[in-house]
Short mmCIF file of C-alpha atoms and ligand atoms in Angstrom, two decimals:
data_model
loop_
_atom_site.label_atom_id
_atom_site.label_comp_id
_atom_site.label_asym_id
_atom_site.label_seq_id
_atom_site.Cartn_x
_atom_site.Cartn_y
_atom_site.Cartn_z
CA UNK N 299 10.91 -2.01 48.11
CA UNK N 300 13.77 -1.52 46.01
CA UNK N 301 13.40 1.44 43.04
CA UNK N 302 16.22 1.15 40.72
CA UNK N 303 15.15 -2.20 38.71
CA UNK N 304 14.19 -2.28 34.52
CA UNK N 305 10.68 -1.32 34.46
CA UNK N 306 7.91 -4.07 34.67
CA UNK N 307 9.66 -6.33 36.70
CA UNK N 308 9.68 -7.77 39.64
CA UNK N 309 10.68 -5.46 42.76
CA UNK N 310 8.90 -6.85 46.04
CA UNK N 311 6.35 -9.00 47.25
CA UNK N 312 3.11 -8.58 48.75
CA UNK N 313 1.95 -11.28 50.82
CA UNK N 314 -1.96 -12.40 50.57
CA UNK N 315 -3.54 -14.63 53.56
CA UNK N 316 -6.18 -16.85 53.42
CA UNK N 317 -7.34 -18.57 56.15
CA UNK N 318 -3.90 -20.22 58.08
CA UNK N 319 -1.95 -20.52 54.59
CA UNK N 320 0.25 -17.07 53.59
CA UNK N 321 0.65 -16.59 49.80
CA UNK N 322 3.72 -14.27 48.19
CA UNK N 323 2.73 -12.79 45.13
CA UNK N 324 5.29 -10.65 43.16
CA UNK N 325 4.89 -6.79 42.93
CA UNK N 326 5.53 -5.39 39.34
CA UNK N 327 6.89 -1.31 38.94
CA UNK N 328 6.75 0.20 35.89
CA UNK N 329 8.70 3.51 34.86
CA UNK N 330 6.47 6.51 36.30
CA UNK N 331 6.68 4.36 39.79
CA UNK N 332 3.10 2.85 39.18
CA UNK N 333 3.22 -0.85 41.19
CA UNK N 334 1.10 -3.71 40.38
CA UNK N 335 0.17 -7.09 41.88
CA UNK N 336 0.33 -9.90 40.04
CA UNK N 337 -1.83 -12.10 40.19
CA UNK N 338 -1.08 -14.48 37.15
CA UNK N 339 -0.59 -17.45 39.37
CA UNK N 340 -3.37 -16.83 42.08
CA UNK N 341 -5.52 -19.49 40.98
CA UNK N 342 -2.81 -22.16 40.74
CA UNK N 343 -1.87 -21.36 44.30
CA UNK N 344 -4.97 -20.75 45.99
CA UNK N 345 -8.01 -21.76 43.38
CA UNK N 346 -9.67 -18.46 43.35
CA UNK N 347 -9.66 -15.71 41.00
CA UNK N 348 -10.04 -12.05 41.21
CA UNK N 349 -13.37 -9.89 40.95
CA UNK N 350 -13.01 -6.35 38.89
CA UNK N 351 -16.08 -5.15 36.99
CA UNK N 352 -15.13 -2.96 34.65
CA UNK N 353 -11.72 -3.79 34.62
CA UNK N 354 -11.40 -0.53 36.61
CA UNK N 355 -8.03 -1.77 38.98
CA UNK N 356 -6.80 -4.41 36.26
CA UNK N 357 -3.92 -4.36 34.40
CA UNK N 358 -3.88 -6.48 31.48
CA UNK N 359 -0.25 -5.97 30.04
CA UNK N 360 2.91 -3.90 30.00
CA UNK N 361 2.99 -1.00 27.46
CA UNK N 362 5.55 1.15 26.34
CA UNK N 363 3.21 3.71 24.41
CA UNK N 364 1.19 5.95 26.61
CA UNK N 365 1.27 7.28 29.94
CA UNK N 366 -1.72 8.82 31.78
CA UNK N 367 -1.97 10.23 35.27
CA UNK N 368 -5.30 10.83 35.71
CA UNK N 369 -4.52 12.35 39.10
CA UNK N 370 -2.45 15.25 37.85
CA UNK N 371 -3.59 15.39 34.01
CA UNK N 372 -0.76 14.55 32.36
CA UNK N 373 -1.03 12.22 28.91
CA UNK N 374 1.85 11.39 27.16
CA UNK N 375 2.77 9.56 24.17
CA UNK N 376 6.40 7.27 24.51
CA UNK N 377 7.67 9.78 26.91
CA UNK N 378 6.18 12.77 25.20
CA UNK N 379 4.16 15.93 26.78
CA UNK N 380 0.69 16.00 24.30
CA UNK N 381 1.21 19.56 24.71
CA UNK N 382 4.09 19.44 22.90
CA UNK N 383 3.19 17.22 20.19
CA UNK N 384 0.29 19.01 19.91
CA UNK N 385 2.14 22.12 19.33
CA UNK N 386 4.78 20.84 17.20
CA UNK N 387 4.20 17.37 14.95
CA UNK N 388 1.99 16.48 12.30
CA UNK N 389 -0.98 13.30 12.85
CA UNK N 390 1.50 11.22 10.41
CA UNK N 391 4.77 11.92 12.71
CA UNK N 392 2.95 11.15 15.84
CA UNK N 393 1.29 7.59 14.19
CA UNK N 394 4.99 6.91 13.48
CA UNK N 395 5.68 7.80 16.97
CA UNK N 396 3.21 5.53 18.48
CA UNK N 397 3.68 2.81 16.43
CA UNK N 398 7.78 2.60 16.16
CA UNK N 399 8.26 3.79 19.25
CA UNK N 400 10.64 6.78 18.40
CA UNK N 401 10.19 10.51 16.46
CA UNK N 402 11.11 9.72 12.65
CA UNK N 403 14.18 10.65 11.22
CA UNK N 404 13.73 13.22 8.13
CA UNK N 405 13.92 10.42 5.85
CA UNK N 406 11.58 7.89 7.83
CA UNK N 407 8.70 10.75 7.74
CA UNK N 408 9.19 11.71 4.06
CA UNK N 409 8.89 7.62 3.19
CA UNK N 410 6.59 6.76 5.78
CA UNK N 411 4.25 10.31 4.16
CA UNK N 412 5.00 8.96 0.12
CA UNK N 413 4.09 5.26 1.38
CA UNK N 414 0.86 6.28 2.89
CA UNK N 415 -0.08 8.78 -0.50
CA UNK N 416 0.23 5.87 -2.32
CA UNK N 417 -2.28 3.42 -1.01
CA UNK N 418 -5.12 5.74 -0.26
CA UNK N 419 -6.80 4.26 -3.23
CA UNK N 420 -9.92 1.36 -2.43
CA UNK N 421 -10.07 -1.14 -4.93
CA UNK N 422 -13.27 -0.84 -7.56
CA UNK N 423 -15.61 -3.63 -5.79
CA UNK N 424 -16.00 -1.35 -2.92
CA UNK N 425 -18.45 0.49 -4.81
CA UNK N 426 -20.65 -2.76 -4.72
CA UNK N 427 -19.87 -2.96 -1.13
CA UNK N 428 -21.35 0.54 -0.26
CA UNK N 429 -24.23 0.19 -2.85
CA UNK N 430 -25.61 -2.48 -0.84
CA UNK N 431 -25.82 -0.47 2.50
CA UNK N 432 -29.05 1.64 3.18
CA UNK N 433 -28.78 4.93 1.72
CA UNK N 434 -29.44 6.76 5.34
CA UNK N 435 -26.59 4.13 6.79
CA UNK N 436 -24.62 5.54 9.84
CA UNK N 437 -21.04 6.20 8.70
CA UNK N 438 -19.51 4.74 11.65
CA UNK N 439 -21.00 1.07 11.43
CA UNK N 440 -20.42 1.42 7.53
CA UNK N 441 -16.56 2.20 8.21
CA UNK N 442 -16.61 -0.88 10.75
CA UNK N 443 -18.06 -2.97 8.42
CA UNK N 444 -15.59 -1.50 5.54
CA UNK N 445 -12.50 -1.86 7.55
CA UNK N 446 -13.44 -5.68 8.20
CA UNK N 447 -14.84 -6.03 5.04
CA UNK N 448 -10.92 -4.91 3.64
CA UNK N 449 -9.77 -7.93 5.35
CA UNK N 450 -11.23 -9.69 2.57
CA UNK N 451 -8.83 -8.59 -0.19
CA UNK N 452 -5.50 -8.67 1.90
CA UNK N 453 -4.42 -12.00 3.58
CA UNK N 454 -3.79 -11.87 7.06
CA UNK N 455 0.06 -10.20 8.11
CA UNK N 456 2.27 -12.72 9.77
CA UNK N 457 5.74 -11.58 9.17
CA UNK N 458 6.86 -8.42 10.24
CA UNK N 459 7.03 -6.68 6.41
CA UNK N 460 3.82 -8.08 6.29
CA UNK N 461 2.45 -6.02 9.31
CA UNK N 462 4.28 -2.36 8.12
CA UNK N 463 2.94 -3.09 4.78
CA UNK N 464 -0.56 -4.03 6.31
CA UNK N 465 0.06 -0.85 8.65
CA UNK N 466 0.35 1.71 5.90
CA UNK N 467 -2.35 0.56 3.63
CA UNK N 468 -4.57 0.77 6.84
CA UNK N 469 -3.41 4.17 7.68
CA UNK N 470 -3.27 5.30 4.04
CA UNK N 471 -7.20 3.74 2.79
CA UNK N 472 -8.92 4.77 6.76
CA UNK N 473 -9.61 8.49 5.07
CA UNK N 474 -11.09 7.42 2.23
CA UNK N 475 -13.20 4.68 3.47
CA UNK N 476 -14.55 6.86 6.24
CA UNK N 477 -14.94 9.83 3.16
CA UNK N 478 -16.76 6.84 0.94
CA UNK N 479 -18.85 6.07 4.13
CA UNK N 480 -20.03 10.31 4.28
CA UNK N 481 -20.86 10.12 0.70
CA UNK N 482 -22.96 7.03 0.51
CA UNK N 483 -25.02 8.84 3.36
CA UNK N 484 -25.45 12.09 1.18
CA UNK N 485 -25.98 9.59 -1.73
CA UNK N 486 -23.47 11.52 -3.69
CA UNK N 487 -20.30 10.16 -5.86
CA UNK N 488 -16.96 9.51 -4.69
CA UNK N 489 -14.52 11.64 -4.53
CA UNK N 490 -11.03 9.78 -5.64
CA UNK N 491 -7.86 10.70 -2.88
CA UNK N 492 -5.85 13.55 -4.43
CA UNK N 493 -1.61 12.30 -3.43
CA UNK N 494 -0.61 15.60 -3.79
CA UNK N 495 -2.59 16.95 -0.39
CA UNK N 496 -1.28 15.81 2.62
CA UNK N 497 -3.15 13.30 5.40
CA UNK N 498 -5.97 15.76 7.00
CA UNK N 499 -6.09 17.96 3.76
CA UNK N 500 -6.91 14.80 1.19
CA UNK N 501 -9.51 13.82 3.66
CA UNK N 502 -11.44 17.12 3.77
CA UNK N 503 -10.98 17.19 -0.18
CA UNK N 504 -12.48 13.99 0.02
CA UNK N 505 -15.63 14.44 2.25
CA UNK N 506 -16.49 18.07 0.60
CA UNK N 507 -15.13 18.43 -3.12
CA UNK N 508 -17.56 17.11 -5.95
CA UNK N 509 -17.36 16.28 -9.49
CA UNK N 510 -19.03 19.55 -10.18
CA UNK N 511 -16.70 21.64 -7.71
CA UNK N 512 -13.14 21.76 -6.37
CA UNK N 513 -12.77 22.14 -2.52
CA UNK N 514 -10.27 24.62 -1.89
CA UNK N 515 -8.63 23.60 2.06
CA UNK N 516 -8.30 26.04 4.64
CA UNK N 517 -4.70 25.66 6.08
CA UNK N 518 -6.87 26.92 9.05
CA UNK N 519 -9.14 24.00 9.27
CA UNK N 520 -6.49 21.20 7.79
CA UNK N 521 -4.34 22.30 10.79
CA UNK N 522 -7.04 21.84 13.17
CA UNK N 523 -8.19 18.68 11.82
CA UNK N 524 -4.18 17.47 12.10
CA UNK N 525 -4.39 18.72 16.16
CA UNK N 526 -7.63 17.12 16.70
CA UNK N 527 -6.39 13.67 14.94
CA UNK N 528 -3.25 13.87 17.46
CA UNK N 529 -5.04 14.58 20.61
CA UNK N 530 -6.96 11.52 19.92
CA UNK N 531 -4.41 9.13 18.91
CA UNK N 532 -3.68 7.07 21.71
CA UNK N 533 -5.22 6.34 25.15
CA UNK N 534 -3.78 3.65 26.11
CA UNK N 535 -5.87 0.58 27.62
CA UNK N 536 -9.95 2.09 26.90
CA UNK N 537 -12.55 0.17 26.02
CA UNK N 538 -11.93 -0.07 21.76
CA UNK N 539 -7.98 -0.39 22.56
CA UNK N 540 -9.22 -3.25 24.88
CA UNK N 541 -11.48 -4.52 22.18
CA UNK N 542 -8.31 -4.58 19.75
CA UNK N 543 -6.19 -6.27 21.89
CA UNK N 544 -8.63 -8.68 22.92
CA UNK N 545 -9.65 -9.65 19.28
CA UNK N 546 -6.27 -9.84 18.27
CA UNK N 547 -5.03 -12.03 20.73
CA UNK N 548 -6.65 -14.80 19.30
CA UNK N 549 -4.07 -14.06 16.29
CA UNK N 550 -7.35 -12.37 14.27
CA UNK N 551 -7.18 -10.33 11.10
CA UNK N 552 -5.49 -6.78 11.72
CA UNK N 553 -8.23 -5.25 9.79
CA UNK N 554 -10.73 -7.18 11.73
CA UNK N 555 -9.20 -6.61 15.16
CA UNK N 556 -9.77 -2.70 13.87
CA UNK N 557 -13.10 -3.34 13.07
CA UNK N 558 -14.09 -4.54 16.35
CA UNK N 559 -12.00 -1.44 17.75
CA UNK N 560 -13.99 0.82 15.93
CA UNK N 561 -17.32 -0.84 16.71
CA UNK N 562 -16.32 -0.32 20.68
CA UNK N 563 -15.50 3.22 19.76
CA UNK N 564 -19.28 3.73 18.51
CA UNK N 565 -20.95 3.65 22.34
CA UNK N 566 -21.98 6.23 23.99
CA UNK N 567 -19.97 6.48 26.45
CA UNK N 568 -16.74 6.06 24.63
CA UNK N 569 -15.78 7.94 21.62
CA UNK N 570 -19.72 8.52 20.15
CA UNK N 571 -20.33 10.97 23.50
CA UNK N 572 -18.67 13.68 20.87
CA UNK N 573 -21.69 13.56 18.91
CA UNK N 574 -24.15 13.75 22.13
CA UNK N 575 -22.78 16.50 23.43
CA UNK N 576 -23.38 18.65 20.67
CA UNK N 577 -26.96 16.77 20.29
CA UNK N 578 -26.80 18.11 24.31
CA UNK N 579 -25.59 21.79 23.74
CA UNK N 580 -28.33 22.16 20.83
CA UNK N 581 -31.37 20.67 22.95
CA UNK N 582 -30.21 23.30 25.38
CA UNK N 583 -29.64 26.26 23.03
CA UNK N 584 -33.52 25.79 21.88
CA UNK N 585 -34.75 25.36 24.97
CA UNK N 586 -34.20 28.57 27.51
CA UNK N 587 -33.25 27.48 31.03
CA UNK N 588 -32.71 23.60 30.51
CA UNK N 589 -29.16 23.97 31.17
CA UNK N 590 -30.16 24.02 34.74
CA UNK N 591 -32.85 20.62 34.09
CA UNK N 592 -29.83 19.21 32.20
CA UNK N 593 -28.06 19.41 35.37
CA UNK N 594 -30.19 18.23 37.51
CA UNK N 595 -30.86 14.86 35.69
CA UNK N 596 -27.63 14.40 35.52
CA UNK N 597 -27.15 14.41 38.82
CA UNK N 598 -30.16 12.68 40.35
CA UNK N 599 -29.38 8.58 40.70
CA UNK N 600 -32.55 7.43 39.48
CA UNK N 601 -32.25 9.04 36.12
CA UNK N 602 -30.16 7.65 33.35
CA UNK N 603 -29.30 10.68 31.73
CA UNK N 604 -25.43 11.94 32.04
CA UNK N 605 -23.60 15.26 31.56
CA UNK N 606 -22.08 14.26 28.21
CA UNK N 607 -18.47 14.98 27.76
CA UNK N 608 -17.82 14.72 31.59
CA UNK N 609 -16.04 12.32 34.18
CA UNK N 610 -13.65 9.74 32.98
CA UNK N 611 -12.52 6.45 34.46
CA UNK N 612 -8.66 7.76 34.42
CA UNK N 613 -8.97 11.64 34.97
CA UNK N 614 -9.64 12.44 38.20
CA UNK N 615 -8.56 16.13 37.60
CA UNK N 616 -9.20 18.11 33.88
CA UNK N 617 -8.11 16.03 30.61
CA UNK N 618 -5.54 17.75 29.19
CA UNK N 619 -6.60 17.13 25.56
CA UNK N 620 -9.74 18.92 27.01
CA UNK N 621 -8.14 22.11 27.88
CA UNK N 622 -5.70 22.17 24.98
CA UNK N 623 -9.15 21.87 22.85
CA UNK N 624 -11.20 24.33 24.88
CA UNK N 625 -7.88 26.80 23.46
CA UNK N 626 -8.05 25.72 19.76
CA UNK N 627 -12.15 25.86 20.11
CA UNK N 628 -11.99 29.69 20.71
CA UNK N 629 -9.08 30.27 18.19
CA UNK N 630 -11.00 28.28 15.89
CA UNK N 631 -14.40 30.29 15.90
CA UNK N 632 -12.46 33.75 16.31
CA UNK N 633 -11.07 33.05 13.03
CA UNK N 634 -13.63 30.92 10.98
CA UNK N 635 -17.37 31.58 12.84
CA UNK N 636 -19.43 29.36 13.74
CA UNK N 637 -21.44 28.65 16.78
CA UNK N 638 -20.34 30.61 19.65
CA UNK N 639 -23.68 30.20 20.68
CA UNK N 640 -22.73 26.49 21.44
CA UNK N 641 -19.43 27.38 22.77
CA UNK N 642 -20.89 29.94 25.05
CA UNK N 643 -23.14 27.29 26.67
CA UNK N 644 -20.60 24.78 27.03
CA UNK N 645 -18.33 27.07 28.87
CA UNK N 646 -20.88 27.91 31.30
CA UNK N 647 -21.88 24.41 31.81
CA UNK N 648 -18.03 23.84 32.47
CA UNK N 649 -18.26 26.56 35.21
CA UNK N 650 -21.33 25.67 37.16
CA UNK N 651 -20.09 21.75 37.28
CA UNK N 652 -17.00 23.26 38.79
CA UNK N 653 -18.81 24.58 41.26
CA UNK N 654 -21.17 22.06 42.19
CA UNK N 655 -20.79 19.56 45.07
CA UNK N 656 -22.11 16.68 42.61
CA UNK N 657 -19.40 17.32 40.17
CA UNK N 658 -16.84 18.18 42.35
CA UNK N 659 -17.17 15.57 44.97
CA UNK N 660 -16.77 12.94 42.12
CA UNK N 661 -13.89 14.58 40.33
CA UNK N 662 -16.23 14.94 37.39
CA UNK N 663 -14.07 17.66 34.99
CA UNK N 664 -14.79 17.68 30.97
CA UNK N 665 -13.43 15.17 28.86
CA UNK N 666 -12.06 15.17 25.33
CA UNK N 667 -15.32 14.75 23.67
CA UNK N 668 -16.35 17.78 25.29
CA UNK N 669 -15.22 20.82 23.09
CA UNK N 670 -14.71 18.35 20.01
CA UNK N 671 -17.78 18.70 18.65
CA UNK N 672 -18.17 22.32 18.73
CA UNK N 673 -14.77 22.17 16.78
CA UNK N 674 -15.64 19.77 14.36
CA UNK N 675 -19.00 21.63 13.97
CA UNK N 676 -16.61 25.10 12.94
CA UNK N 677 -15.05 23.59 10.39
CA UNK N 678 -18.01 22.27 8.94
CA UNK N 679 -17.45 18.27 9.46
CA UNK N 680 -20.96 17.15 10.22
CA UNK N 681 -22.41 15.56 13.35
CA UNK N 682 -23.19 11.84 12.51
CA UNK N 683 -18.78 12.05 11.48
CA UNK N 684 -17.92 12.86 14.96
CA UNK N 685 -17.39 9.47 16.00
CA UNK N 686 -15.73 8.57 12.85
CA UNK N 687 -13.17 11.54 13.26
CA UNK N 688 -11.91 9.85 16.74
CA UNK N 689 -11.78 6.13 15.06
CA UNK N 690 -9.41 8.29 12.47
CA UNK N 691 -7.40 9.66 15.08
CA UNK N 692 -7.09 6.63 17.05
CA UNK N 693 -5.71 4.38 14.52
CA UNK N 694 -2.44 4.45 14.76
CA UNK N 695 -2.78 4.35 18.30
CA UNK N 696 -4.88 0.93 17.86
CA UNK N 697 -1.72 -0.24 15.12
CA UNK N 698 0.75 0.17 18.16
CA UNK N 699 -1.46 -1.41 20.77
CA UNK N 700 -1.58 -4.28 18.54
CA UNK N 701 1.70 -4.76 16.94
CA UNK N 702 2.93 -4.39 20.93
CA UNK N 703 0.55 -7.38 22.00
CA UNK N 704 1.62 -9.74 19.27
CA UNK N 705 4.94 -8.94 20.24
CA UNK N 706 4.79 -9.30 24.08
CA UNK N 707 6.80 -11.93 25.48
CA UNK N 708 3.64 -12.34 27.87
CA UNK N 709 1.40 -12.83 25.21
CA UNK N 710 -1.64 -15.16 25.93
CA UNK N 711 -5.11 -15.18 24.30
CA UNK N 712 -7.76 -12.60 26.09
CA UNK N 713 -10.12 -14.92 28.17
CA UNK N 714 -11.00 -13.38 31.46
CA UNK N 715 -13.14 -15.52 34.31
CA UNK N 716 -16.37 -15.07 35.94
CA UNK N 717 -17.86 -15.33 39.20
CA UNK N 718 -21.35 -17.87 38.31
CA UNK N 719 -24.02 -16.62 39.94
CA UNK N 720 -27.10 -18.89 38.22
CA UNK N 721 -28.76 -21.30 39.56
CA UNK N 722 -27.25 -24.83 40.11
CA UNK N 723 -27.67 -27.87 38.17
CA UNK N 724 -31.07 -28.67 37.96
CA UNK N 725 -33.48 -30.79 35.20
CA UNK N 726 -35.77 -29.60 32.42
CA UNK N 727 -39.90 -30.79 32.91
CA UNK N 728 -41.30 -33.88 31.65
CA UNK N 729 -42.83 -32.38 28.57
CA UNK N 730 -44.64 -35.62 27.69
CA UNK N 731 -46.58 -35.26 30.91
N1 CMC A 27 -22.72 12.99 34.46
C1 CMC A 27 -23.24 12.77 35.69
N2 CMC A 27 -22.72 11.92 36.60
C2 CMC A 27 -21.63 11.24 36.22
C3 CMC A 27 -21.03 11.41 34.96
C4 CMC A 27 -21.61 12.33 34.06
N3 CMC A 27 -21.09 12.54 32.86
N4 CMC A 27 -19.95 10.60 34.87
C5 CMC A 27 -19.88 9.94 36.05
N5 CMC A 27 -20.88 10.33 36.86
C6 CMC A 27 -21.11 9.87 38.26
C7 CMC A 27 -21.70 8.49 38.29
O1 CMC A 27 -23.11 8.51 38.27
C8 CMC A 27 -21.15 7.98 39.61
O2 CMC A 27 -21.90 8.57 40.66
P1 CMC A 27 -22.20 7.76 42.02
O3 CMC A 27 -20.85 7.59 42.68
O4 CMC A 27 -23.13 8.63 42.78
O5 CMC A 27 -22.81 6.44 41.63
C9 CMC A 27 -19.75 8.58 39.66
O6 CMC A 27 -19.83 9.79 38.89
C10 CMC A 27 -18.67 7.68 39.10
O7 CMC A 27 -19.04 7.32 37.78
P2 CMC A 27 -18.78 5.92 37.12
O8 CMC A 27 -19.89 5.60 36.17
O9 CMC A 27 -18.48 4.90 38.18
O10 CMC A 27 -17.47 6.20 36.32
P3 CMC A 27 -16.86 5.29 35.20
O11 CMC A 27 -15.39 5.41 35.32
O12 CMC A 27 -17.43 3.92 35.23
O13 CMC A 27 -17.37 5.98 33.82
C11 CMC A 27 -17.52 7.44 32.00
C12 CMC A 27 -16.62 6.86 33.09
C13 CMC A 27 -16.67 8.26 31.02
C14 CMC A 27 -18.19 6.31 31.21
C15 CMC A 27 -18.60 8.34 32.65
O14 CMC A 27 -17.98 9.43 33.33
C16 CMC A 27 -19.64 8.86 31.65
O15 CMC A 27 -20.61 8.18 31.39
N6 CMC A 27 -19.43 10.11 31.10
C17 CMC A 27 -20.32 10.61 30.07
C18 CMC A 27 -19.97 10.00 28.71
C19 CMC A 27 -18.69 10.57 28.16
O16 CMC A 27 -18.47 11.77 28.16
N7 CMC A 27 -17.85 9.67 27.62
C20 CMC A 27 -16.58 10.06 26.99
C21 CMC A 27 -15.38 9.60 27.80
S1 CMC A 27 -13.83 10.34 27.32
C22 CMC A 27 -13.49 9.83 25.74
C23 CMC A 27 -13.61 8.38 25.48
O17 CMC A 27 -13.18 7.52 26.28
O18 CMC A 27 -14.15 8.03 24.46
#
């Protein structure tokens, strides 16, 4: 197999047999030497498809954005060590990152920052929109809903102006929607975005100042807030990017494709595991010695119940958004409080899993959503926001999955096969009889 081609094409061939007949089907390398069948043509030349539940060994397009190796925990966005971005950018240089591809210049990031300060506003009729949700409303279906429900006052983007300008009202009106979303559920007034704050700072003046009282930010926690909102920004193909590209290859909405992004996000066992994990550290905090009963449901087969904040389809060694969080989580409590109770309990967890067969045999290490929570829970952000403070991270991460789809060259509508496995034609019963 040859090595030095572009990446993404075409450098061998595997060949596939069937019965007598011997089919060639074109290997595919990308940059970090990953090689892929495909199989695009494998029904026209044979009439069968593949089987993949789970999507677990499919992949379903070319990206330039993010690299993962799950084997040796390395996560990179468009080349770069998270590490380092971690260390060094702001959430608004990295979204420009992800979605154009390349670090902007001094004068990109000051326009891109001004662009975004001006549209964080949400136009009046909003209110009416939130008024009609239950007080008690979850704010993570209320931001899907708002998000979609946005795609009512903007027309759909078609031309490329239209997307960036599309892009940055997204970016810029996400904060306060998800802010509007918190306040509805304490049932108190709005807070209007403040342009002279920058991206994480606006949004915690948003969720916790009130008419009555200024909310004065602590660089401490608006830095944190900026490092969480990177680590999460891009993940490449999971199950809400999936759901964005999928809805948007039918040439939907970008505001609804979001939506349905941010819907995906909502599960349990995608971005809303942040919140059950602290629901999981608390339930064992109050109750001495269920750690080890934790534990054990987790690992017996016949029980549904999962270590939350654990395993991931990708890492097969420790997430290193995990690690770099585990860091910030004991910074973060050294210098603010806050429950190293819950901190203290997740650590152990951490070290009995990586001691136990169970865990280790599977390559079960803790995920992202692990130490989250106990962050968010530091700087005060409460528990039913988790989820909503990965759909805010992800964002621009979504923008660049779906600007890159509508842009592919390959681009086709999302419409996977099946395998039918119910019964065969048969007829109803004579109901006159
Ligand atoms: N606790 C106990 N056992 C687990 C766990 C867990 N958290 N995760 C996986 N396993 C077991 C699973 O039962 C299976 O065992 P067996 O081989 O005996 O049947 C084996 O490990 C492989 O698991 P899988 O379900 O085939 O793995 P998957 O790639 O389909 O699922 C996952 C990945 C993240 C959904 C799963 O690990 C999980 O449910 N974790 C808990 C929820 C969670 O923390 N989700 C956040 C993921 S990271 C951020 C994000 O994507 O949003």
């Amino acid at each position: 197999m040859t090595t030095e081609t572009t990446p993404g094409t075409v450098v061998d061939h595997a060949q596939l047999r069937i019965g007598e007949k011997t089919f060639d089907l074109p290997l595919v390398r990308g940059s970090e030497g990953e090689v892929a069948i495909d199989i695009r043509n494998l029904r026209r030349d044979t009439g069968l498809i593949t089987l993949d539940p789970g999507y677990a060994n499919t992949g379903s397009c070319r990206s330039a954005i993010t690299f993962i190796d799950g084997e040796r925990g390395i996560l990179r966005y468009r080349g770069y060590p998270i590490e380092e971005l971690a260390k060094t950018s702001s959430f608004l240089e990295v979204a420009w990152l992800l979605i154009n591809g390349e670090q902007p210049s001094q004068a990109e990031r000051e326009s891109f920052a001004e662009g975004v300060a001006h549209h964080t506003m949400i136009h009046e009729d909003f209110n009416r929109f939130f008024s009609a949700l239950p007080r008690d409303a979850h704010p993570m279906p209320a931001l899907a809903a708002a998000v979609g429900a946005l795609a009512t006052f903007y027309r759909a983007p078609e031309s490329d102006e239209d997307v960036d300008a599309a892009v940055t009202r997204l970016i810029a009106k996400m904060p306060t929607l998800a802010a509007y979303s918190y306040k509805r559920s304490l049932g108190q007034p709005f807070m209007a975005p403040r342009n002279d704050l920058n991206y994480s700072e606006n949004f915690l003046h948003m969720m916790y100042a009130t008419p009555c009282e200024e909310y004065h930010v602590d660089p401490v926690v608006a830095r944190v807030l900026d490092l969480l909102l990177i680590l999460h920004a891009d993940h490449e193909q999971n199950c809400s990017t999936s759901a964005v590209r999928l809805v948007g290859s039918s040439r939907a909405h970008l505001f609804a494709s979001i939506s349905a992004g941010i819907s995906a996000l909502w599960g349990q066992l995608h971005g809303g595991a942040n919140q059950k994990v602290i629901e999981m550290l608390e339930q064992i905090a109050s109750t001495e010695g269920s750690a080890d009963l934790f534990l054990e449901r987790a690992k017996d087969r016949d029980d549904t119940k999962r270590l939350m904040g654990f395993g991931h389809r990708v890492y097969k060694s420790y997430d290193p958004r995990a690690s770099i969080l585990k860091d910030a989580c004991v910074e973060v409590i050294a210098k603010r409080g806050g429950s190293s109770r819950l901190l203290e309990i997740a650590m152990r967890l951490e070290e009995i899993t990586l001691s136990d067969d169970y865990f280790v045999s599977r390559k079960l290490y803790p995920n992202v959503d692990f130490y989250s929570g106990i962050i968010y829970e530091a700087i005060g952000i409460p528990v039913n926001m988790f989820t909503v403070m990965f759909a805010l991270g992800r964002l621009p991460g979504w923008i660049a999955q779906w600007t890159e789809m509508r842009r592919d060259p390959d681009f086709r509508i999302g419409r996977p096969r099946q395998i039918y496995v119910g019964p065969t034609e048969r007829r109803l019963a004579d109901s006159t009889g």
